[in-house]
Structures are given as C-alpha cells and as structure tokens.
Amino acid sequence: MKVLVIGGGAREHALCRSLSLDPDVTALHCAPGNAGIAEVAELHGVNALDGAAVADLAAGLKADLVVVGPEAPLVAGVADAVRERGIPVFGPSAEAAQLEGSKAFAKDVMAAAAVPTARSYVCTTPAEIDEALDAFGAPYVVKDDGLAAGKGVVVTDDVEAARAHALACDRVVIEEFLDGPEVSLFAITDGETVVPLQPAQDFKRAYDGDQGPNTGGMGAYSPLPWADPKLVDEVMATVLQPTVDELHRRGTPFSGLLYAGLAITSRGVRVIEFNARFGDPETQVVLARLQTPLGGLLLAAATGNLAALPPLRWRDDAAVTVVIASHNYPDTPRTGDPIEGLADVVAQDAPDAYVLHAGTRRDDSGAVLSAGGRVLSVTATGADLTTARQRAYRAVGRISLDGSQHRTDIAAKVADQAAEATETQGA
C-alpha cells in the first residue's frame, strides 16, 4: 500500500519508521516531514493545515491511506477533505476532533457517557474565573479551552498565576486537582470497535524532578511495571468504549487515535484530558514495542474493519525515549544550530537505540540543523527499563547541539523500583 503521513515532528517520524518496517507498505510519503523522516519517506512541501492541498497530494500519489499526525490539521478538517475524495484516512473528522480542540466539548461528552473525570467549570468572564478558583482552591488547575500544543495547562498553588493564565484565555476550564500518577493510554478505533495499545507515562515538566514549566513532553517510557494489570481493561470499559459510543450516538463517530490522559487517583481512574491523535513523546515508546505491522492496523481503522483484525502482538522489551530540546525551550527556542553525532548513534547504537527527529531541517550543504523547540527524541529498547534507559542516555551522550537541554531522570525512579522488586523476588 502507498501511505501518506501528514506532519513533521518526532511523532510522525515514529509513525513513518514503523510504517517503513511494514512489508505491506510499498511506498511512503510525508508532508512536510523533517530531516530525519526524509531518510525513510519521500517529502512533499505541502501545508499540513490546507485540506484541499493535502487531498490533492493524496490523490496525485494514488495513496491507499493518509495518516494525519498532529492535532491542528485534524481540528482544521484535513481528514474530512481527504475523505471527501474517497481516500481512506486515519484521523477523526473536525467535529469529532473537538474532543481535543475544545476541553468544554470533551467535558460535555464525558458527562453524557458517564466517564469519570475531574469536576470542572467552564469560564468566560473574570467573575466566573474567580468563583471557580475559590470553589476548588489550591492547587489550581487552569486549562485553555482550545489547542495549545500541550502547553495550555497551568497547575499552581499561586492563585494570581492561575488567574493570570485564565484571563489570557478566551474560554477556560478550571477543574479540581487530581492526585496520583498520570498515565497515557492510546486506542485505535474505527468509530465502533476500540483496540487499546499499551500504556505509557510521559514527563511534562522541563527539568529533572518534575520541576519547571510544562512542556509538550520531555520523555516517556513503556511498559508501566507499577500499574494494575487490569488497568487497560478498566479504562476500556469506563472511558474509551463509552466515549466512542457516545460520539457515535451523536452522529459524529470518532475514527482514528483516541488518547486518554489519565490520573490514577485515590478514588480511582479519572480522565485528565482527551487527545484526538497519537501523543508525543509517548508514541515513540509505544510503537517501539508494537510487533503488529502498523500499516494494516491503521488501514483497518480507516476502513471500518478493526473488528476483523487478530489481537495485537507486543514485544516484551521495555522502551525509553529522551527528548533533546533547544536552548530556552519551552519559551521561544533558539534554532539554526548544527546537530552533530547522529551518524555515531547509527554506527554504534543501532538497532537498540535510534534517533527520531522533531524540529530539524537540512541546510544547503546537507548539514542537519535545529528547527524547533523539541529537536530530537532518542529512543531505545531493552530487556528491562534499566537497560533501555542506559542505551537511550548513551546515545544522547553522542549527540552535540549547542545550548541544548534534556532531562536526566526519564524513567529513573520506576527503573530502580523495578530492579529492586526483581532482586527481592530473586532473594
């Protein structure tokens, strides 16, 4: 099959890498792509937000499947434009993508489907904001209602900081704080059948020890040895299937990737947010562990045939990804710096570790330069999280990018706990 992937980040590089390993994928294209994606797919300079241009490209390529990676094109209706041309597309309609595009819409869907989530208020005036902040108290959780590239949420004990963020939004959702660890669980759906993937955990804060501002994500790992083995089944029954069923009931079926951001609270599982696409950087570790060929799975979702697929197959290996970010990220990042050491990772660490490009481009001489906030996702697999971490950070150490930053503690705590548990069992 010929596949066209829309987007140009590390998530799309992870998707393209997995698709390139699928023997049924005979041609792989990406628009606009990046310097790393160019190594596995043919790039096209098409605006990812222009539905007509994307549909024209897909038709011209005679694509059998279009995969829309980022949230902004989905909310802009790119998947709709492709579907109208009769081309199978993995990604929800603009209407269904409001599950991510509007947190107020998502709360309404969850209420109708009896999905467990935080109590919340939707606010549009300063008076409503003050009332909601007073009602919940600290720590304050303030979310921009619209898309904000993973950086529209403020969690703070400072009421003035919470109020300032709320006032800067046209419409804002203020909700109760959810205690407990956070988990990301993806599910593939064709609008009726729901197939869960393996859970992952990401690290949103910029600095070690979960300090600093929120980011789009600084790293992730999978599996979660501390999670209840019944977690996926519970989330399927209480969150994922009810949400898909409710959207189908409304006449806006959700077909594509449904991402549930979850808090494992003292009162049970609660939904923090929904996304309408693969998450970044969790996709990098989840796809590293998926053994089932990706192309056939996404095509089955796009054509309404998920129920006919056999159960997914997974590798026993653990996976860890570490994000290398530009100087000053998540504020305005510095770009245009040369990246060195990429060939060393290929020569010395493959196939156990590899680099997925996020914000990169090539200059006229062919050198790879930084071109965004999150620049690279260094991903590694291993028999356990300790091994995967060691391989990931060894590869990170080979890469040079002036002024770059990365967290040094991705999956460190859980890897140590898992190692201790193994030693105790052995004793």
Coordinates of C-alpha atoms in Angstrom, one line a residue:
M1 CA 0.0 0.0 0.0
K2 CA 1.0 3.6 -0.6
V3 CA 0.8 5.7 2.6
L4 CA 1.0 9.5 3.1
V5 CA 1.7 10.8 6.6
I6 CA 0.9 14.4 7.4
G7 CA 3.1 16.2 9.9
G8 CA 6.7 16.9 10.7
G9 CA 7.5 16.0 14.3
A10 CA 9.0 13.1 16.2
R11 CA 5.6 11.5 16.4
E12 CA 5.4 11.5 12.6
H13 CA 9.0 10.2 12.4
A14 CA 8.0 7.4 14.8
L15 CA 4.9 6.6 12.6
C16 CA 7.0 6.7 9.4
R17 CA 9.7 4.5 10.9
S18 CA 7.1 1.8 11.9
L19 CA 5.3 2.1 8.6
S20 CA 8.6 1.7 6.7
L21 CA 9.1 -1.6 8.6
D22 CA 5.7 -2.9 7.5
P23 CA 6.2 -5.3 4.5
D24 CA 2.8 -4.3 3.1
V25 CA 3.8 -0.6 2.8
T26 CA 5.4 -0.3 -0.7
A27 CA 5.7 3.5 -0.8
L28 CA 5.9 6.0 2.0
H29 CA 5.4 9.8 1.7
C30 CA 5.3 12.6 4.3
A31 CA 4.2 16.2 4.2
P32 CA 6.0 18.3 5.2
G33 CA 8.3 16.0 7.1
N34 CA 11.7 16.8 8.5
A35 CA 15.4 15.9 8.0
G36 CA 15.0 12.5 9.7
I37 CA 11.8 11.5 8.1
A38 CA 13.5 12.1 4.7
E39 CA 15.6 9.0 5.3
V40 CA 12.5 6.7 5.2
A41 CA 9.9 8.7 3.2
E42 CA 9.6 11.0 0.2
L43 CA 8.9 14.5 1.4
H44 CA 6.4 17.0 -0.1
G45 CA 6.3 20.7 0.7
V46 CA 2.5 20.9 1.4
N47 CA 0.9 22.9 4.1
A48 CA -0.4 20.4 6.6
L49 CA -3.3 22.7 7.5
D50 CA -4.5 23.0 3.9
G51 CA -7.1 20.3 3.5
A52 CA -7.5 20.8 -0.2
A53 CA -3.8 20.7 -0.9
V54 CA -3.4 17.6 1.3
A55 CA -6.3 15.9 -0.6
D56 CA -4.8 16.9 -3.9
L57 CA -1.4 15.4 -2.9
A58 CA -3.0 12.2 -1.7
A59 CA -5.0 11.8 -4.9
G60 CA -1.9 12.6 -7.1
L61 CA 0.1 10.0 -5.3
K62 CA -2.8 7.5 -5.5
A63 CA -2.4 7.0 -1.8
D64 CA -4.2 4.0 -0.3
L65 CA -4.1 5.5 3.2
V66 CA -3.5 9.0 4.7
V67 CA -2.4 9.3 8.3
V68 CA -2.9 12.7 9.9
G69 CA -0.4 13.1 12.8
P70 CA -0.9 16.5 14.5
E71 CA -4.0 17.8 16.2
A72 CA -4.1 21.2 14.4
P73 CA -4.8 19.7 10.9
L74 CA -7.4 17.4 12.4
V75 CA -9.3 20.3 14.1
A76 CA -8.9 22.2 10.8
G77 CA -10.8 19.4 8.9
V78 CA -7.9 18.0 6.9
A79 CA -9.2 14.4 7.4
D80 CA -12.6 15.5 6.1
A81 CA -11.1 16.9 2.9
V82 CA -9.3 13.7 2.3
R83 CA -12.4 11.5 3.0
E84 CA -14.4 13.6 0.6
R85 CA -12.0 12.5 -2.2
G86 CA -12.8 8.8 -1.3
I87 CA -9.3 8.1 0.2
P88 CA -9.1 6.2 3.5
V89 CA -7.7 8.4 6.2
F90 CA -6.6 7.6 9.8
G91 CA -7.8 10.6 11.8
P92 CA -11.1 11.9 13.1
S93 CA -13.4 14.5 11.4
A94 CA -13.1 18.1 12.5
E95 CA -16.3 17.7 14.5
A96 CA -15.1 14.6 16.4
A97 CA -11.6 16.2 16.9
Q98 CA -13.3 18.8 19.1
L99 CA -12.7 16.1 21.8
E100 CA -9.2 17.7 21.8
G101 CA -10.0 21.0 20.2
S102 CA -12.4 22.1 23.0
K103 CA -12.0 20.9 26.5
A104 CA -15.5 22.1 27.2
F105 CA -16.8 19.8 24.5
A106 CA -14.8 16.9 25.9
K107 CA -16.3 17.6 29.4
D108 CA -19.8 17.5 27.9
V109 CA -19.1 14.2 26.1
M110 CA -17.7 12.7 29.3
A111 CA -20.7 13.8 31.3
A112 CA -23.1 12.2 28.8
A113 CA -21.1 9.0 28.7
A114 CA -20.6 8.8 32.5
V115 CA -16.9 8.9 32.1
P116 CA -15.0 9.6 35.4
T117 CA -13.2 12.9 35.3
A118 CA -12.5 15.9 37.4
R119 CA -15.2 18.3 38.5
S120 CA -14.9 21.5 36.5
Y121 CA -16.3 24.9 35.5
V122 CA -16.2 26.5 32.0
C123 CA -15.5 30.2 32.5
T124 CA -15.6 33.1 30.1
T125 CA -15.7 36.1 32.5
P126 CA -13.4 37.3 35.3
A127 CA -16.2 36.8 37.8
E128 CA -16.7 33.2 36.7
I129 CA -12.9 32.6 36.9
D130 CA -12.7 34.0 40.5
E131 CA -15.7 31.9 41.5
A132 CA -14.2 28.7 40.1
L133 CA -10.8 29.3 41.7
D134 CA -12.4 30.0 45.0
A135 CA -14.6 26.9 44.7
F136 CA -11.7 24.5 44.1
G137 CA -8.8 26.1 46.0
A138 CA -5.1 25.2 45.6
P139 CA -3.5 23.5 43.7
Y140 CA -5.3 25.3 40.9
V141 CA -5.7 23.6 37.5
V142 CA -6.4 26.0 34.7
K143 CA -6.8 24.8 31.0
D144 CA -7.1 26.9 27.9
D145 CA -10.2 25.6 26.2
G146 CA -8.6 25.4 22.8
L147 CA -5.4 23.9 21.3
A148 CA -2.2 25.0 22.9
A149 CA 0.4 22.4 21.7
G150 CA 0.5 20.7 25.1
K151 CA 1.3 24.0 26.9
G152 CA -2.1 25.4 27.7
V153 CA -2.4 24.0 31.2
V154 CA -1.2 25.6 34.4
V155 CA -1.1 23.7 37.7
T156 CA 0.0 26.0 40.5
D157 CA -0.5 26.9 44.2
D158 CA -0.3 30.6 43.2
V159 CA -3.8 31.9 42.8
E160 CA -2.5 35.0 40.9
A161 CA -0.6 32.9 38.4
A162 CA -3.7 30.8 37.9
R163 CA -5.9 33.9 37.5
A164 CA -3.5 35.4 35.0
H165 CA -3.4 32.3 32.8
A166 CA -7.2 32.1 32.9
L167 CA -7.6 35.7 31.9
A168 CA -5.3 35.2 29.0
C169 CA -7.7 32.6 27.5
D170 CA -10.9 33.4 25.6
R171 CA -12.6 30.5 27.3
V172 CA -11.1 28.5 30.1
V173 CA -11.8 25.2 32.0
I174 CA -11.0 25.3 35.7
E175 CA -11.1 22.0 37.5
E176 CA -10.3 20.2 40.7
F177 CA -6.8 18.8 41.1
L178 CA -6.4 15.1 40.6
D179 CA -3.9 13.4 42.8
G180 CA -1.9 10.3 41.8
P181 CA 0.4 9.3 38.9
E182 CA -0.6 10.1 35.3
V183 CA -0.8 7.5 32.5
S184 CA -1.3 7.8 28.8
L185 CA -3.4 5.2 27.1
F186 CA -3.9 5.2 23.3
A187 CA -6.7 3.4 21.5
I188 CA -7.2 2.7 17.8
T189 CA -10.9 3.0 16.8
D190 CA -12.9 2.9 13.6
G191 CA -15.9 4.6 15.3
E192 CA -17.3 1.4 16.8
T193 CA -14.6 -1.1 17.6
V194 CA -11.9 0.1 20.1
V195 CA -8.5 -1.6 20.3
P196 CA -6.3 -0.3 23.1
L197 CA -2.5 0.0 22.8
Q198 CA 0.0 -0.4 25.7
P199 CA 0.0 2.3 28.4
A200 CA 2.9 4.7 28.7
Q201 CA 4.0 7.5 31.0
D202 CA 5.4 10.9 29.9
F203 CA 7.3 13.6 31.7
K204 CA 5.8 17.1 31.1
R205 CA 7.9 19.3 33.2
A206 CA 11.0 20.8 31.6
Y207 CA 13.5 19.9 34.3
D208 CA 14.6 17.0 36.5
G209 CA 12.5 16.1 39.5
D210 CA 9.4 17.4 37.7
Q211 CA 10.4 21.0 38.1
G212 CA 10.0 23.9 35.8
P213 CA 7.3 24.9 33.3
N214 CA 5.0 22.5 31.4
T215 CA 6.3 21.4 28.0
G216 CA 5.0 19.2 25.2
G217 CA 6.8 16.3 26.9
M218 CA 10.5 15.7 27.7
G219 CA 10.5 11.9 27.6
A220 CA 8.4 8.7 28.1
Y221 CA 8.6 5.0 28.9
S222 CA 6.6 1.8 28.5
P223 CA 5.6 -0.6 30.0
L224 CA 4.5 0.6 33.4
P225 CA 5.5 -2.2 35.9
W226 CA 3.8 -0.4 38.8
A227 CA 0.4 -0.2 37.1
D228 CA -2.5 -2.6 37.9
P229 CA -2.6 -5.4 35.3
K230 CA -6.3 -4.7 35.0
L231 CA -5.8 -1.0 34.2
V232 CA -6.3 -1.3 30.4
D233 CA -9.5 -3.4 30.8
E234 CA -10.9 -0.9 33.3
V235 CA -10.2 2.1 31.1
M236 CA -11.6 0.3 28.1
A237 CA -14.9 -0.3 30.0
T238 CA -15.2 3.0 31.8
V239 CA -13.6 5.5 29.4
L240 CA -12.7 4.5 25.9
Q241 CA -15.6 2.5 24.7
P242 CA -18.3 4.7 26.4
T243 CA -16.7 7.8 24.7
V244 CA -16.6 6.2 21.3
D245 CA -20.2 5.0 21.8
E246 CA -21.4 8.5 22.8
L247 CA -19.8 10.2 19.8
H248 CA -21.3 7.5 17.5
R249 CA -24.7 8.2 19.2
R250 CA -24.3 11.9 18.5
G251 CA -23.8 11.2 14.8
T252 CA -20.1 12.3 14.9
P253 CA -18.3 9.0 15.0
F254 CA -14.6 9.1 16.1
S255 CA -12.3 7.2 13.8
G256 CA -8.6 7.3 14.4
L257 CA -6.5 7.5 17.6
L258 CA -8.2 8.3 20.8
Y259 CA -5.7 9.3 23.5
A260 CA -6.8 9.3 27.1
G261 CA -4.7 11.2 29.6
L262 CA -5.5 9.6 33.0
A263 CA -4.8 10.2 36.6
I264 CA -4.7 7.1 38.9
T265 CA -6.2 8.8 41.9
S266 CA -7.0 7.7 45.4
R267 CA -10.7 7.5 44.2
G268 CA -9.9 5.5 41.1
V269 CA -9.1 6.3 37.4
R270 CA -10.1 9.8 36.3
V271 CA -9.7 11.4 32.8
I272 CA -7.5 14.4 32.7
E273 CA -7.9 15.1 29.0
F274 CA -8.6 13.5 25.6
N275 CA -6.4 14.0 22.6
A276 CA -7.5 13.1 19.0
R277 CA -4.1 11.9 17.8
F278 CA -1.0 10.0 18.9
G279 CA 0.8 11.7 21.8
D280 CA 4.3 12.9 21.6
P281 CA 6.6 11.5 23.1
E282 CA 4.6 8.5 24.2
T283 CA 4.1 7.3 20.6
Q284 CA 7.9 6.8 20.3
V285 CA 7.9 4.2 23.1
V286 CA 4.6 2.6 22.3
L287 CA 5.4 2.0 18.7
A288 CA 8.9 0.7 19.6
R289 CA 7.1 -2.1 21.4
L290 CA 4.3 -2.8 18.9
Q291 CA 5.0 -6.0 16.9
T292 CA 1.8 -6.0 14.8
P293 CA 2.5 -4.2 11.4
L294 CA 1.3 -0.7 11.7
G295 CA 0.0 -0.1 8.2
G296 CA -2.6 -2.8 8.3
L297 CA -3.8 -1.7 11.7
L298 CA -4.3 1.9 10.7
L299 CA -5.9 1.0 7.4
A300 CA -8.4 -1.3 9.2
A301 CA -9.4 1.6 11.4
A302 CA -9.7 3.9 8.4
T303 CA -11.9 1.4 6.6
G304 CA -14.1 0.2 9.4
N305 CA -12.6 -3.2 9.6
L306 CA -10.9 -3.3 13.1
A307 CA -13.2 -6.0 14.4
A308 CA -11.8 -8.4 11.9
L309 CA -8.2 -8.0 13.0
P310 CA -6.4 -10.6 15.2
P311 CA -5.2 -9.4 18.7
L312 CA -2.3 -7.0 18.6
R313 CA 1.2 -8.5 19.3
W314 CA 3.7 -6.8 21.5
R315 CA 7.4 -7.2 22.2
D316 CA 8.4 -8.0 25.8
D317 CA 11.1 -5.3 25.6
A318 CA 10.8 -2.0 27.5
A319 CA 11.3 1.3 25.7
V320 CA 12.5 4.7 26.9
T321 CA 12.7 8.0 24.9
V322 CA 14.6 11.1 25.9
V323 CA 13.8 14.5 24.3
I324 CA 16.6 16.8 23.4
A325 CA 15.3 20.4 23.3
S326 CA 16.7 23.7 22.1
H327 CA 18.1 26.4 24.2
N328 CA 15.4 28.3 26.1
Y329 CA 12.6 25.7 25.4
P330 CA 9.6 25.9 26.3
D331 CA 9.9 29.6 25.8
T332 CA 10.9 30.9 22.4
P333 CA 13.6 28.4 21.4
R334 CA 16.9 29.2 19.6
T335 CA 17.0 27.5 16.2
G336 CA 19.5 27.1 13.4
D337 CA 22.2 25.3 15.5
P338 CA 24.1 22.4 13.9
I339 CA 23.4 18.9 15.3
E340 CA 26.4 16.5 15.4
G341 CA 26.8 12.9 16.4
L342 CA 23.7 11.4 14.6
A343 CA 25.8 9.1 12.5
D344 CA 27.6 7.9 15.6
V345 CA 24.3 6.7 17.1
V346 CA 23.6 4.8 13.9
A347 CA 27.1 3.3 13.8
Q348 CA 27.4 2.4 17.5
D349 CA 23.9 2.0 19.0
A350 CA 21.5 0.7 16.3
P351 CA 19.2 -1.2 16.4
D352 CA 18.8 -0.9 20.1
A353 CA 18.8 2.9 20.1
Y354 CA 17.8 5.3 17.4
V355 CA 17.1 9.0 16.9
L356 CA 13.7 10.3 15.8
H357 CA 13.7 13.9 14.5
A358 CA 11.2 16.5 15.7
G359 CA 12.4 20.1 14.9
T360 CA 15.1 19.6 12.3
R361 CA 16.0 20.7 8.8
R362 CA 18.9 20.4 6.4
D363 CA 20.8 23.4 5.1
D364 CA 22.1 23.8 1.6
S365 CA 25.2 21.8 2.5
G366 CA 23.2 18.9 3.8
A367 CA 24.0 19.5 7.5
V368 CA 21.2 18.9 10.0
L369 CA 20.1 22.0 12.0
S370 CA 17.7 22.6 14.8
A371 CA 14.4 24.0 13.7
G372 CA 12.1 23.9 16.7
G373 CA 11.8 23.6 20.5
R374 CA 11.9 19.9 20.8
V375 CA 14.6 18.8 18.4
L376 CA 15.1 15.1 18.8
S377 CA 13.6 12.0 20.5
V378 CA 16.4 9.5 21.4
T379 CA 14.6 6.2 21.7
A380 CA 16.0 2.8 23.0
T381 CA 14.7 -0.6 23.8
G382 CA 16.0 -3.2 26.2
A383 CA 15.0 -6.3 28.2
D384 CA 14.0 -4.0 31.1
L385 CA 13.7 -0.3 31.8
T386 CA 17.2 -0.1 33.3
T387 CA 18.7 -1.4 30.1
A388 CA 16.5 0.7 27.9
R389 CA 17.5 3.8 29.9
Q390 CA 21.2 3.1 29.7
R391 CA 21.0 2.7 26.0
A392 CA 19.0 5.8 25.5
Y393 CA 21.3 8.0 27.6
R394 CA 24.4 6.5 26.0
A395 CA 23.0 7.6 22.6
V396 CA 22.1 11.0 24.0
G397 CA 25.7 11.4 25.0
R398 CA 26.9 11.1 21.5
I399 CA 24.8 14.0 20.2
S400 CA 26.0 17.6 20.2
L401 CA 23.7 20.6 20.0
D402 CA 24.9 23.9 21.4
G403 CA 22.8 25.1 24.3
S404 CA 20.5 22.0 24.2
Q405 CA 18.8 20.6 27.3
H406 CA 17.4 17.3 28.3
R407 CA 16.1 15.6 31.5
T408 CA 18.5 13.1 33.0
D409 CA 15.8 11.3 35.1
I410 CA 13.4 9.9 32.5
A411 CA 12.1 6.5 33.9
A412 CA 14.9 6.6 36.5
K413 CA 12.6 6.1 39.6
V414 CA 10.5 3.3 38.1
A415 CA 13.5 1.5 36.7
D416 CA 15.1 1.5 40.1
Q417 CA 11.9 0.3 41.7
A418 CA 11.5 -2.5 39.1
A419 CA 15.1 -3.6 39.6
E420 CA 14.6 -3.7 43.4
A421 CA 11.5 -5.8 43.0
T422 CA 13.3 -8.2 40.8
E423 CA 16.1 -8.5 43.3
T424 CA 13.6 -9.1 46.1
Q425 CA 11.9 -11.8 44.2
G426 CA 15.2 -13.5 43.4
A427 CA 16.2 -13.5 47.1

